[in-house]
Tab-separated table of C-alpha atoms in Angstrom:
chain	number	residue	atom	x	y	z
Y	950	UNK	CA	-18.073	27.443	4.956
Y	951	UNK	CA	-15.836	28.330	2.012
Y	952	UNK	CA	-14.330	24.148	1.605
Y	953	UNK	CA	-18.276	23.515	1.770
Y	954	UNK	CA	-19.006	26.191	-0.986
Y	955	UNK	CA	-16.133	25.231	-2.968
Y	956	UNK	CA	-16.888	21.380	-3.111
Y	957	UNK	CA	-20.708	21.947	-4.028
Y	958	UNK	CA	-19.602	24.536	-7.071
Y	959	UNK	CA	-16.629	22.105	-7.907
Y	960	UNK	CA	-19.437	19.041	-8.083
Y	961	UNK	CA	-22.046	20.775	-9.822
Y	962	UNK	CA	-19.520	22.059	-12.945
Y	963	UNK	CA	-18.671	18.252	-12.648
Y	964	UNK	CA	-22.031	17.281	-13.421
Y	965	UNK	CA	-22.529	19.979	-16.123
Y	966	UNK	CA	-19.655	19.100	-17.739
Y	967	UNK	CA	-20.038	14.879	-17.395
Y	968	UNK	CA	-23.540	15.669	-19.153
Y	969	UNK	CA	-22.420	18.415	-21.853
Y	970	UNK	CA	-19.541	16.486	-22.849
Y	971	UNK	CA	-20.541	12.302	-22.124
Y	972	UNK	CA	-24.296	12.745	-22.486
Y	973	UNK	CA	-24.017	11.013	-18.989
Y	974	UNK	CA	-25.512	11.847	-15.605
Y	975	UNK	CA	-24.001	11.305	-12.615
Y	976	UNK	CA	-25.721	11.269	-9.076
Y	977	UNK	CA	-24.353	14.066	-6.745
Y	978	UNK	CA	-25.857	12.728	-3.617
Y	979	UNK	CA	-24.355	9.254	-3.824
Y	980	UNK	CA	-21.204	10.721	-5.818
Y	981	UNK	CA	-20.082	12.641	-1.701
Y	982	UNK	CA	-21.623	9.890	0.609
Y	983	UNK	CA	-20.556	6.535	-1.237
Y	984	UNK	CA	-17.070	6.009	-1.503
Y	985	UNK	CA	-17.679	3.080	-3.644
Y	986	UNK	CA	-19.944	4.703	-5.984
Y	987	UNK	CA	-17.405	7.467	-6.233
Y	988	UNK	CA	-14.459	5.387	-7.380
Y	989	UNK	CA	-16.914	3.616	-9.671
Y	990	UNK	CA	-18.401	6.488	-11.434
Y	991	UNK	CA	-15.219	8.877	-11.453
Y	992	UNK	CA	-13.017	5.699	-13.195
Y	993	UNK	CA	-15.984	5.251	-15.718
Y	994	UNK	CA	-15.837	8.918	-16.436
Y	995	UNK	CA	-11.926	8.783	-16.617
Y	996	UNK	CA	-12.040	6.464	-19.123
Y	997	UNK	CA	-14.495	8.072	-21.118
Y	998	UNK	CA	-13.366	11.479	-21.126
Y	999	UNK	CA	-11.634	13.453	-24.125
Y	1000	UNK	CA	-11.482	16.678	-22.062
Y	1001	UNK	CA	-8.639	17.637	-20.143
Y	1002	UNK	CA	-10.920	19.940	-18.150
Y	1003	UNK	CA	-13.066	17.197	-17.568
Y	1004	UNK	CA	-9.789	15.033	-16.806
Y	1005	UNK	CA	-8.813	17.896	-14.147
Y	1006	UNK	CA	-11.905	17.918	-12.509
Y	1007	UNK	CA	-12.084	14.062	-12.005
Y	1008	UNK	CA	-8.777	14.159	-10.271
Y	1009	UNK	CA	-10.031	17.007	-8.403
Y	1010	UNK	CA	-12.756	15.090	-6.923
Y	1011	UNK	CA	-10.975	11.898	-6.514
Y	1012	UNK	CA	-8.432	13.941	-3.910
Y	1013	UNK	CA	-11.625	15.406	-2.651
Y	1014	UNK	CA	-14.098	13.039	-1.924
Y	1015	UNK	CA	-12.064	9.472	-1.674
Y	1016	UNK	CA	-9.612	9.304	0.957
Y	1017	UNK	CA	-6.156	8.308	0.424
Y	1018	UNK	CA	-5.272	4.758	0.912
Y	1019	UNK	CA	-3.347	3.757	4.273
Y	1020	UNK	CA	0.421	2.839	2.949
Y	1021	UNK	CA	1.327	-0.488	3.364
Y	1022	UNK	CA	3.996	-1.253	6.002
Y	1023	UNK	CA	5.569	-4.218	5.936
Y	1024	UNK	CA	7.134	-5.548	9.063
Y	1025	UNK	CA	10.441	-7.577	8.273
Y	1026	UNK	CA	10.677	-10.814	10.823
Y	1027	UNK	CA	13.469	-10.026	13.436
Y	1028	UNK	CA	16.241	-11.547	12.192
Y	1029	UNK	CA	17.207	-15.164	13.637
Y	1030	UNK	CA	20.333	-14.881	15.553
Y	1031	UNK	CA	22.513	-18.125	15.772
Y	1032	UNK	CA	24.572	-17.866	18.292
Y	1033	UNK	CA	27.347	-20.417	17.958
Y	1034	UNK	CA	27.380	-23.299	20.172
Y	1035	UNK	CA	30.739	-24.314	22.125
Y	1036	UNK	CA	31.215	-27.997	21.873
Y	1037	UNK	CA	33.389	-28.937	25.007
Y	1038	UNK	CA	36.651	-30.399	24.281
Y	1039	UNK	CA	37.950	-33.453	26.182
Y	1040	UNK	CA	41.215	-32.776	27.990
Y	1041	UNK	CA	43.518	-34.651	25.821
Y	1042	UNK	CA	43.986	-38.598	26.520
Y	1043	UNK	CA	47.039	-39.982	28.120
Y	1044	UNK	CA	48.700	-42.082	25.151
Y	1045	UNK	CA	51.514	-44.510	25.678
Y	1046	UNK	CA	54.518	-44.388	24.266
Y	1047	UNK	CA	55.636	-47.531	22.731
Y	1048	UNK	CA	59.023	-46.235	21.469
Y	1049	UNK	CA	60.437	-48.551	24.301
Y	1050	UNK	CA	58.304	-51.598	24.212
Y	1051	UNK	CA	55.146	-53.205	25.872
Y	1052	UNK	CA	56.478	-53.083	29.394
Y	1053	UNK	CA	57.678	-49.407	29.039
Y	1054	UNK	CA	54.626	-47.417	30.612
């Protein structure tokens, strides 16, 4: 009950605040269910903002209401493995000798 308590009082001094210092509104309901809406309007409102309060709050809410995005893994292809290939050798050819002539074999 207290997280619940804490988010609505944290949301409404966000409004307040958006309105007192932007002249803005911002829309509570769709601000908690829309995720899109929420990183819409809270980037607007970073951009905007002069207050550091203000600037506080909007990271506050970010951590809050959008959830953190999934890190990226990257899978590295297995490495190729070359294994090397044994070319068979030929069992070495008789050669003649010629050292003695044609008719020496």
């Amino acid at each position: 009950m207290d997280e619940k308590l804490e988010r609505a009082q944290l949301m409404a001094r966000f409004k307040l605040m958006v309105k007192r210092t932007l002249s803005q509104t911002v829309d509570l309901e769709r601000l908690g269910r829309e995720p899109a809406y929420a990183r819409e309007r809270l980037a607007e409102i970073e951009e905007a903002a002069l207050d550091e309060e203000l600037l506080i709050m909007v990271l506050r809410l970010r951590d809050l209401l959008l959830p953190a995005p999934e890190p990226v893994v990257v899978v590295a292809p297995a490495p190729v493995v070359i294994t090397p290939v044994e070319i068979p050798r030929e069992s070495p050819k008789e050669t003649r000798n010629y050292m003695m002539g044609a008719r020496s074999w």
